Short mmCIF file of C-alpha atoms in Angstrom, two decimals:
data_model
loop_
_atom_site.label_atom_id
_atom_site.label_comp_id
_atom_site.label_asym_id
_atom_site.label_seq_id
_atom_site.Cartn_x
_atom_site.Cartn_y
_atom_site.Cartn_z
CA MET A 295 -53.94 -45.47 157.77
CA GLU A 296 -55.78 -42.80 155.82
CA SER A 297 -56.44 -43.07 152.08
CA GLU A 298 -54.37 -39.91 151.55
CA GLU A 299 -51.35 -41.71 152.99
CA LEU A 300 -51.87 -44.67 150.68
CA LEU A 301 -52.32 -42.44 147.66
CA GLY A 302 -49.26 -40.37 148.46
CA GLY A 303 -51.06 -37.05 148.63
CA GLY A 304 -54.08 -36.14 146.61
CA ASN A 305 -55.88 -32.91 145.90
CA PRO A 306 -54.91 -30.52 148.73
CA ASN A 307 -58.11 -28.47 148.37
CA GLY A 308 -60.31 -31.56 148.49
CA GLU A 309 -62.13 -30.40 145.36
CA GLN A 310 -64.09 -32.94 143.37
CA LYS A 311 -63.97 -32.88 139.58
CA GLU A 312 -67.45 -32.75 138.16
CA GLU A 313 -66.73 -34.96 135.16
CA LYS A 314 -69.29 -37.45 133.98
CA LYS A 315 -67.51 -40.53 132.73
CA GLN A 316 -67.96 -44.28 132.69
CA SER A 317 -67.26 -46.30 135.79
CA PRO A 318 -63.53 -46.85 136.31
CA LEU A 319 -64.38 -50.49 137.03
CA LEU A 320 -65.05 -51.08 133.33
CA SER A 321 -61.48 -50.12 132.46
CA LEU A 322 -60.26 -52.13 135.47
CA GLU A 323 -61.97 -55.27 134.19
CA LYS A 324 -60.36 -54.78 130.77
CA ASP A 325 -56.93 -54.34 132.36
CA LEU A 326 -57.35 -57.32 134.71
CA GLU A 327 -58.21 -59.47 131.70
CA PHE A 328 -54.99 -58.25 130.04
CA TYR A 329 -52.92 -58.76 133.23
CA VAL A 330 -54.48 -62.07 134.37
CA ASP A 331 -51.57 -64.40 133.51
CA SER A 332 -48.94 -62.12 135.07
CA ILE A 333 -50.97 -61.64 138.24
CA LYS A 334 -51.58 -65.37 138.62
CA GLU A 335 -47.87 -66.05 138.17
CA VAL A 336 -47.01 -63.59 140.96
CA ALA A 337 -49.75 -65.01 143.23
CA VAL A 338 -48.40 -68.54 142.80
CA GLU A 339 -44.86 -67.31 143.47
CA ILE A 340 -45.97 -65.55 146.69
CA MET A 341 -47.65 -68.76 147.92
CA VAL A 342 -44.97 -71.24 146.76
CA GLU A 343 -42.16 -69.21 148.31
CA GLY A 344 -44.05 -69.17 151.60
CA ILE A 345 -44.32 -65.36 151.66
CA SER A 346 -48.08 -65.53 152.25
CA ALA A 347 -51.05 -67.81 151.77
CA ALA A 348 -53.17 -64.72 151.02
CA PRO A 349 -51.75 -62.56 148.21
CA ILE A 350 -53.54 -59.25 147.64
CA PHE A 351 -53.14 -57.12 144.54
CA ILE A 352 -53.65 -53.36 144.64
CA ALA A 353 -55.19 -51.70 141.57
CA HIS A 354 -54.79 -47.94 141.41
CA GLN A 355 -54.30 -44.95 139.13
CA HIS A 356 -52.22 -42.84 141.54
CA GLU A 357 -49.07 -43.33 143.59
CA VAL A 358 -49.67 -45.91 146.33
CA LYS A 359 -47.30 -46.69 149.20
CA LEU A 360 -48.30 -50.31 149.62
CA GLY A 361 -46.88 -53.52 148.18
CA GLU A 362 -44.49 -53.73 145.24
CA MET A 363 -45.31 -52.56 141.73
CA ILE A 364 -45.57 -55.45 139.28
CA LEU A 365 -47.48 -53.89 136.36
CA ASN A 366 -47.02 -50.19 135.58
CA ARG A 367 -49.87 -48.61 133.61
CA GLU A 368 -47.53 -46.03 132.04
CA GLU A 369 -45.11 -48.68 130.75
CA LEU A 370 -47.92 -50.96 129.53
CA ASN A 371 -50.18 -48.21 128.15
CA THR A 372 -53.11 -49.35 130.30
CA ASN A 373 -55.39 -47.56 132.80
CA TRP A 374 -54.44 -49.30 136.05
CA THR A 375 -51.19 -50.02 137.88
CA ILE A 376 -51.05 -53.25 139.87
CA GLN A 377 -48.97 -53.76 143.00
CA ALA A 378 -48.51 -57.05 144.84
CA SER A 379 -48.98 -57.29 148.59
CA THR A 380 -50.09 -59.74 151.25
CA LEU A 381 -52.63 -60.01 154.02
CA GLU A 382 -49.74 -59.67 156.46
CA GLU A 383 -48.72 -56.28 155.03
CA PHE A 384 -52.35 -55.08 155.11
CA ILE A 385 -52.49 -55.97 158.81
CA GLU A 386 -49.07 -54.44 159.49
CA LYS A 387 -50.13 -51.15 157.80
CA GLY A 388 -53.44 -51.09 159.68
CA ILE A 389 -55.68 -51.43 156.62
CA ILE A 390 -57.07 -54.69 158.01
CA LYS A 391 -57.32 -54.71 161.78
CA PRO A 392 -55.76 -57.79 163.45
CA GLU A 393 -59.10 -58.71 165.01
CA LYS A 394 -60.67 -58.76 161.50
CA LYS A 395 -58.10 -61.21 160.10
CA GLU A 396 -60.25 -64.31 160.62
CA HIS A 397 -63.30 -62.61 159.10
CA PHE A 398 -61.20 -61.57 156.09
CA LEU A 399 -59.82 -65.11 155.63
CA LYS A 400 -63.31 -66.62 155.93
CA ASN A 401 -64.38 -64.47 152.96
CA TYR A 402 -61.10 -64.79 151.04
CA LYS A 403 -61.71 -66.78 147.86
CA LYS A 404 -59.44 -69.63 146.77
CA PRO A 405 -56.24 -67.88 145.57
CA GLU A 406 -55.63 -70.53 142.91
CA ASP A 407 -58.91 -69.51 141.23
CA PHE A 408 -59.39 -65.82 142.10
CA MET A 409 -57.19 -62.78 142.46
CA CYS A 410 -57.97 -60.67 145.50
CA VAL A 411 -57.80 -57.05 144.33
CA PHE A 412 -57.87 -54.00 146.59
CA VAL A 413 -59.21 -51.32 144.25
CA ILE A 414 -58.33 -47.74 145.17
CA VAL A 415 -60.31 -44.90 143.58
CA PRO A 416 -60.62 -41.26 144.73
CA GLU A 417 -63.95 -42.06 146.42
CA GLY A 418 -62.46 -44.86 148.54
CA ALA A 419 -61.24 -48.43 148.31
CA ASN A 420 -62.68 -51.92 148.43
CA PHE A 421 -61.82 -55.56 147.83
CA ILE A 422 -63.01 -57.44 144.77
CA TYR A 423 -62.35 -60.99 143.63
CA TYR A 424 -61.67 -61.54 139.96
CA PRO A 425 -61.54 -65.04 138.46
CA TYR A 426 -58.37 -66.11 136.67
CA SER A 427 -60.45 -67.87 134.06
CA LYS A 428 -63.92 -66.92 132.89
CA ASN A 429 -65.05 -70.52 132.19
#
């Protein structure tokens, strides 16, 4: 699946904006800190209900056709929207290849302690792990 499909379109001319601004990850960290309790609650629900042992949260600033929206940046006046998904959906959609599942799980951090976040920015996407508590 191409990033354009996930983002629901994009800039048709492929032009890059030449703006110099701070890393979007700084605003993401601020929003994750704000969202932490809600995200953990959803992660626990996903695991307890047997939906998946590997919840994945998608952080984005565009329209994404993956998972279910749980925190809308427009409603919450934040910078990032968060959607809840699972390892199984990532495999089903072809984002994680079935043969890479074991490798992914080997690197997947304990979901009771860390949220697994698939961060989508115009330049690409990557997984990060963010602790639920900063102790």
